[in-house]
Coordinates of C-alpha atoms in Angstrom, one line a residue:
M3 CA 41.6 -34.8 -10.5
P4 CA 44.4 -32.8 -12.2
V5 CA 47.8 -33.6 -10.8
D6 CA 49.7 -30.9 -8.8
T7 CA 53.3 -32.0 -8.7
V8 CA 56.2 -30.6 -6.7
A9 CA 57.8 -29.4 -9.9
E10 CA 54.7 -27.4 -10.8
Q11 CA 54.6 -25.9 -7.3
I12 CA 58.2 -24.8 -7.7
R13 CA 57.6 -23.4 -11.2
R14 CA 54.6 -21.4 -10.0
R15 CA 56.6 -19.9 -7.1
L16 CA 59.8 -19.0 -9.0
G17 CA 58.9 -15.3 -9.3
E18 CA 58.4 -15.1 -5.5
L19 CA 61.7 -16.7 -4.4
S20 CA 64.8 -15.0 -3.1
P21 CA 68.0 -15.4 -5.3
A22 CA 69.3 -18.1 -2.9
E23 CA 66.0 -20.0 -2.9
T24 CA 65.9 -19.7 -6.7
K25 CA 69.3 -21.5 -6.8
V26 CA 67.8 -24.5 -4.9
A27 CA 64.7 -24.4 -7.1
R28 CA 66.8 -24.6 -10.3
I29 CA 68.8 -27.5 -9.0
L30 CA 65.6 -29.4 -8.1
L31 CA 64.0 -28.7 -11.6
A32 CA 67.2 -29.5 -13.5
N33 CA 67.5 -33.0 -12.0
Y34 CA 63.9 -33.8 -11.0
P35 CA 62.9 -35.6 -9.0
A36 CA 66.3 -37.2 -8.1
A37 CA 67.7 -34.0 -6.6
G38 CA 64.9 -33.9 -4.1
F39 CA 66.0 -37.2 -2.6
E40 CA 69.5 -36.0 -1.7
T41 CA 70.1 -35.2 1.9
L42 CA 69.4 -31.7 3.1
A43 CA 73.1 -31.0 3.4
A44 CA 73.9 -32.4 -0.1
L45 CA 71.1 -30.4 -1.7
A46 CA 72.4 -27.2 0.0
E47 CA 75.9 -28.0 -1.2
Q48 CA 74.9 -28.6 -4.8
S49 CA 72.9 -25.3 -4.7
K50 CA 75.8 -23.4 -3.1
V51 CA 73.4 -22.2 -0.3
S52 CA 72.9 -22.9 3.4
A53 CA 70.7 -25.7 4.8
P54 CA 68.3 -23.1 6.3
T55 CA 67.8 -21.7 2.8
V56 CA 66.7 -25.1 1.5
L57 CA 64.3 -25.4 4.5
R58 CA 62.9 -21.9 3.7
L59 CA 62.1 -23.0 0.2
V60 CA 60.4 -26.2 1.3
T61 CA 58.3 -24.3 3.8
R62 CA 57.4 -21.7 1.2
L63 CA 56.1 -24.6 -1.0
G64 CA 53.8 -25.6 1.9
Y65 CA 55.6 -28.6 3.5
A66 CA 56.1 -28.9 7.2
G67 CA 59.7 -29.9 6.7
F68 CA 62.2 -31.7 4.5
P69 CA 60.9 -35.2 5.4
A70 CA 57.3 -34.1 4.3
F71 CA 58.8 -32.7 1.1
Q72 CA 60.5 -36.0 0.3
A73 CA 57.4 -37.9 1.2
A74 CA 55.5 -36.0 -1.5
L75 CA 58.2 -36.8 -4.0
R76 CA 58.0 -40.5 -3.1
E77 CA 54.2 -40.4 -3.7
E78 CA 54.9 -38.8 -7.1
L79 CA 57.3 -41.6 -8.0
G80 CA 54.5 -44.2 -7.5
A81 CA 52.3 -42.1 -9.8
R82 CA 55.1 -41.9 -12.4
E83 CA 55.2 -45.6 -12.7
A84 CA 51.5 -46.2 -12.9
S85 CA 50.3 -48.2 -15.9
P86 CA 46.8 -48.7 -17.3
L87 CA 46.7 -52.0 -15.5
T88 CA 47.4 -50.6 -12.1
L89 CA 45.0 -47.7 -12.7
Y90 CA 42.3 -50.0 -14.0
S91 CA 42.5 -52.1 -10.8
G92 CA 41.4 -49.0 -8.9
A93 CA 38.8 -47.8 -11.4
D94 CA 35.2 -47.0 -10.4
E95 CA 32.3 -49.3 -11.1
P96 CA 30.6 -48.7 -14.5
I97 CA 28.4 -45.7 -14.4
G98 CA 26.8 -45.6 -17.9
A99 CA 27.4 -43.8 -21.2
I100 CA 25.8 -40.4 -20.3
A101 CA 27.6 -40.2 -17.0
V102 CA 30.9 -41.1 -18.6
L103 CA 30.4 -38.4 -21.2
D104 CA 29.6 -35.8 -18.5
R105 CA 32.6 -36.8 -16.5
A106 CA 34.8 -36.8 -19.6
A107 CA 33.7 -33.3 -20.6
G108 CA 34.4 -31.9 -17.1
E109 CA 37.8 -33.7 -16.7
F110 CA 39.1 -32.9 -20.2
G111 CA 38.0 -29.3 -19.9
R112 CA 39.7 -28.8 -16.5
A113 CA 42.8 -30.6 -17.7
I114 CA 43.2 -28.4 -20.7
H115 CA 42.5 -25.2 -18.7
R116 CA 45.1 -26.2 -16.1
T117 CA 47.6 -27.2 -18.7
F118 CA 47.4 -23.8 -20.4
A119 CA 47.3 -21.9 -17.1
E120 CA 50.6 -23.6 -16.0
T121 CA 52.4 -23.3 -19.3
S122 CA 55.2 -20.8 -19.2
E123 CA 54.8 -18.0 -21.8
H124 CA 58.6 -18.0 -22.0
D125 CA 58.7 -21.7 -22.9
L126 CA 56.0 -21.2 -25.5
D127 CA 57.9 -18.2 -27.1
R128 CA 61.1 -20.2 -27.1
T129 CA 59.4 -23.2 -28.7
V130 CA 57.9 -21.0 -31.5
S131 CA 61.2 -19.2 -32.0
L132 CA 63.0 -22.6 -32.4
L133 CA 60.4 -24.1 -34.7
T134 CA 60.3 -21.0 -37.0
D135 CA 64.0 -20.5 -37.3
P136 CA 64.9 -21.4 -41.0
K137 CA 68.5 -22.1 -40.0
R138 CA 67.5 -25.0 -37.8
R139 CA 66.6 -28.5 -38.9
I140 CA 63.7 -30.0 -36.9
T141 CA 63.4 -33.7 -36.0
L142 CA 60.5 -35.1 -34.1
A143 CA 60.2 -38.4 -32.3
G144 CA 58.1 -40.2 -29.6
G145 CA 57.3 -43.6 -28.2
R146 CA 54.7 -46.3 -28.7
F147 CA 51.7 -43.9 -28.4
S148 CA 53.3 -40.5 -28.2
G149 CA 55.0 -41.1 -31.6
L150 CA 51.6 -40.3 -33.1
F151 CA 51.9 -36.7 -31.7
A152 CA 55.4 -36.3 -33.2
Q153 CA 53.9 -37.2 -36.5
Y154 CA 50.9 -34.9 -36.0
L155 CA 53.0 -31.8 -35.2
A156 CA 55.5 -32.7 -37.9
L157 CA 52.7 -32.8 -40.6
H158 CA 51.8 -29.2 -39.6
L159 CA 55.4 -28.1 -39.6
M160 CA 56.0 -29.6 -43.0
Q161 CA 53.2 -27.3 -44.4
L162 CA 54.8 -24.3 -42.9
R163 CA 58.6 -24.7 -43.4
D164 CA 61.4 -26.9 -44.9
R165 CA 63.8 -29.2 -43.1
V166 CA 61.3 -31.1 -41.0
E167 CA 61.4 -34.9 -40.5
V168 CA 60.0 -37.6 -38.2
L169 CA 62.8 -39.8 -36.9
S170 CA 62.6 -43.2 -38.5
E171 CA 62.0 -46.3 -36.4
H172 CA 64.4 -48.3 -38.7
P173 CA 67.7 -48.7 -36.9
V174 CA 69.9 -47.8 -39.9
Q175 CA 67.9 -44.8 -40.8
R176 CA 67.6 -43.6 -37.2
A177 CA 71.4 -43.9 -36.7
A178 CA 72.1 -42.1 -39.9
A179 CA 69.9 -39.2 -38.9
A180 CA 71.2 -39.0 -35.4
S181 CA 74.9 -39.1 -36.6
S182 CA 74.5 -35.7 -38.2
W183 CA 72.9 -33.8 -35.3
G184 CA 74.6 -30.7 -34.2
P185 CA 74.1 -27.2 -32.7
K186 CA 71.7 -26.1 -35.4
D187 CA 69.3 -29.1 -34.9
V188 CA 66.2 -29.1 -32.8
L189 CA 64.9 -32.4 -31.5
V190 CA 61.2 -32.3 -30.4
L191 CA 60.4 -35.3 -28.2
F192 CA 57.2 -36.7 -26.7
D193 CA 57.5 -38.9 -23.6
Y194 CA 54.9 -39.7 -21.0
R195 CA 54.8 -41.9 -17.9
R196 CA 56.1 -45.3 -18.1
Y197 CA 58.8 -43.3 -19.9
E198 CA 60.6 -45.1 -22.7
P199 CA 64.4 -45.6 -22.4
P200 CA 65.1 -45.2 -26.2
T201 CA 63.6 -41.7 -26.0
E202 CA 65.9 -40.8 -23.1
R203 CA 68.9 -42.2 -25.0
L204 CA 68.0 -40.0 -28.0
A205 CA 68.0 -37.0 -25.7
E206 CA 71.3 -37.9 -24.2
L207 CA 72.9 -38.2 -27.7
A208 CA 71.3 -34.9 -28.9
A209 CA 72.5 -33.1 -25.8
E210 CA 76.0 -34.4 -26.3
R211 CA 76.0 -33.1 -29.9
K212 CA 74.7 -29.7 -28.7
A213 CA 71.3 -30.0 -30.3
T214 CA 68.4 -28.2 -28.7
I215 CA 65.7 -30.3 -27.2
V216 CA 62.0 -29.4 -26.8
L217 CA 60.1 -31.9 -24.6
F218 CA 56.3 -32.5 -24.4
T219 CA 55.6 -34.6 -21.3
D220 CA 53.3 -35.1 -18.3
P221 CA 53.3 -33.4 -14.8
W222 CA 55.7 -35.9 -13.4
L223 CA 58.3 -35.0 -16.0
S224 CA 60.1 -37.6 -18.2
P225 CA 63.8 -38.2 -17.5
V226 CA 64.3 -36.5 -20.8
S227 CA 63.6 -33.2 -18.9
H228 CA 67.2 -33.5 -17.5
H229 CA 68.5 -32.8 -21.0
A230 CA 65.7 -30.6 -22.4
D231 CA 66.1 -26.9 -23.1
V232 CA 62.3 -26.4 -23.1
V233 CA 59.7 -28.5 -21.2
L234 CA 56.0 -28.3 -22.0
A235 CA 54.0 -30.3 -19.5
Q236 CA 50.4 -31.4 -19.9
Q237 CA 47.9 -32.8 -17.5
V238 CA 46.8 -36.4 -18.3
T239 CA 43.6 -36.7 -16.2
A240 CA 41.1 -39.0 -17.9
P241 CA 37.7 -40.7 -17.2
S242 CA 39.3 -44.1 -17.7
A243 CA 42.4 -46.2 -16.7
Y244 CA 44.3 -44.7 -19.6
D245 CA 46.0 -41.3 -19.4
S246 CA 44.4 -38.7 -21.6
F247 CA 46.3 -37.1 -24.5
V248 CA 43.5 -34.5 -25.1
P249 CA 45.6 -31.8 -23.4
T250 CA 48.6 -32.8 -25.5
I251 CA 46.6 -32.4 -28.7
A252 CA 45.4 -29.0 -27.4
S253 CA 49.0 -27.9 -26.6
I254 CA 50.1 -29.0 -30.1
E255 CA 47.3 -27.0 -31.7
A256 CA 48.1 -24.0 -29.6
V257 CA 51.7 -24.2 -30.7
V258 CA 50.6 -24.5 -34.4
A259 CA 48.4 -21.4 -33.9
L260 CA 51.4 -19.4 -32.6
L261 CA 53.5 -20.7 -35.5
L262 CA 51.0 -19.5 -38.0
E263 CA 50.9 -16.1 -36.3
A264 CA 54.7 -15.9 -36.2
R265 CA 55.2 -16.9 -39.8
G266 CA 52.6 -14.5 -41.1
E267 CA 52.4 -14.1 -44.8
E268 CA 55.3 -16.6 -45.3
A269 CA 53.1 -19.3 -43.8
H270 CA 50.4 -18.5 -46.3
V271 CA 52.8 -18.7 -49.2
N272 CA 54.2 -22.0 -48.0
L273 CA 50.7 -23.5 -47.5
A274 CA 49.6 -22.3 -51.0
E275 CA 52.7 -23.8 -52.6
R276 CA 52.3 -27.1 -51.0
E277 CA 48.6 -27.2 -51.9
K278 CA 49.5 -26.7 -55.5
I279 CA 51.9 -29.6 -55.4
V280 CA 49.3 -31.8 -53.7
H281 CA 46.9 -31.1 -56.6
R282 CA 49.5 -31.4 -59.3
L283 CA 50.6 -34.9 -58.0
D284 CA 47.0 -35.9 -57.4
L285 CA 47.7 -36.6 -53.7
H286 CA 44.5 -35.2 -52.3

């Protein structure tokens, strides 16, 4: 089933919260999930509100009290650390090809629908604005599997605009690229559960250098989210022990559609120019 995390519950309720409750919600989301494991008094102090305000937020989210809220976070932590091996050990017995296809069609469809339903329009608009700003340089990176999605989005961006690159895996090239990051840079990162420390370190460095960070992640939120300016979370429900990246691809392609719309005629001109060069160099 699609995952409903505490973070998603908070984001859905933001428009309903009082100003004081919103302060608590922002603290929880800014340092998620660690902030939720603080004591009630410490969380209230960080948020500059009273303890009863924190309890009102927790109750509004549907929890019987602060211990129940923290228990939900602990359960999430277990899910965050799940690997294909641990998920495989709890997998169902084989059910046959047709049944798997039917299950996959249902699960993928629901996961994409929920991902889009829970994606903030503000975050999408901000992403498109950053990726279409010609004054900004765009660098994309990911991990062992998610690096493929960095390349996929980068290839689309390269057809639409200049100053786009995929961060090299070579240490010297990676260090050279990162050393020049600054306030006009946008770093697009992909990081999913069993989050990869090198990706978090990239985000830390980029944040220190005042670069803007756009993060694609799962419902449990990569640690990179602590540094990110925009977070786009996707469901990962799959008919197997592996997390699905189908909603990730769908989210990328939705962003590409919005980029084409935002760039308008300029996108057409860029595409045409690059196609001419492809043919001239016999690269097709």
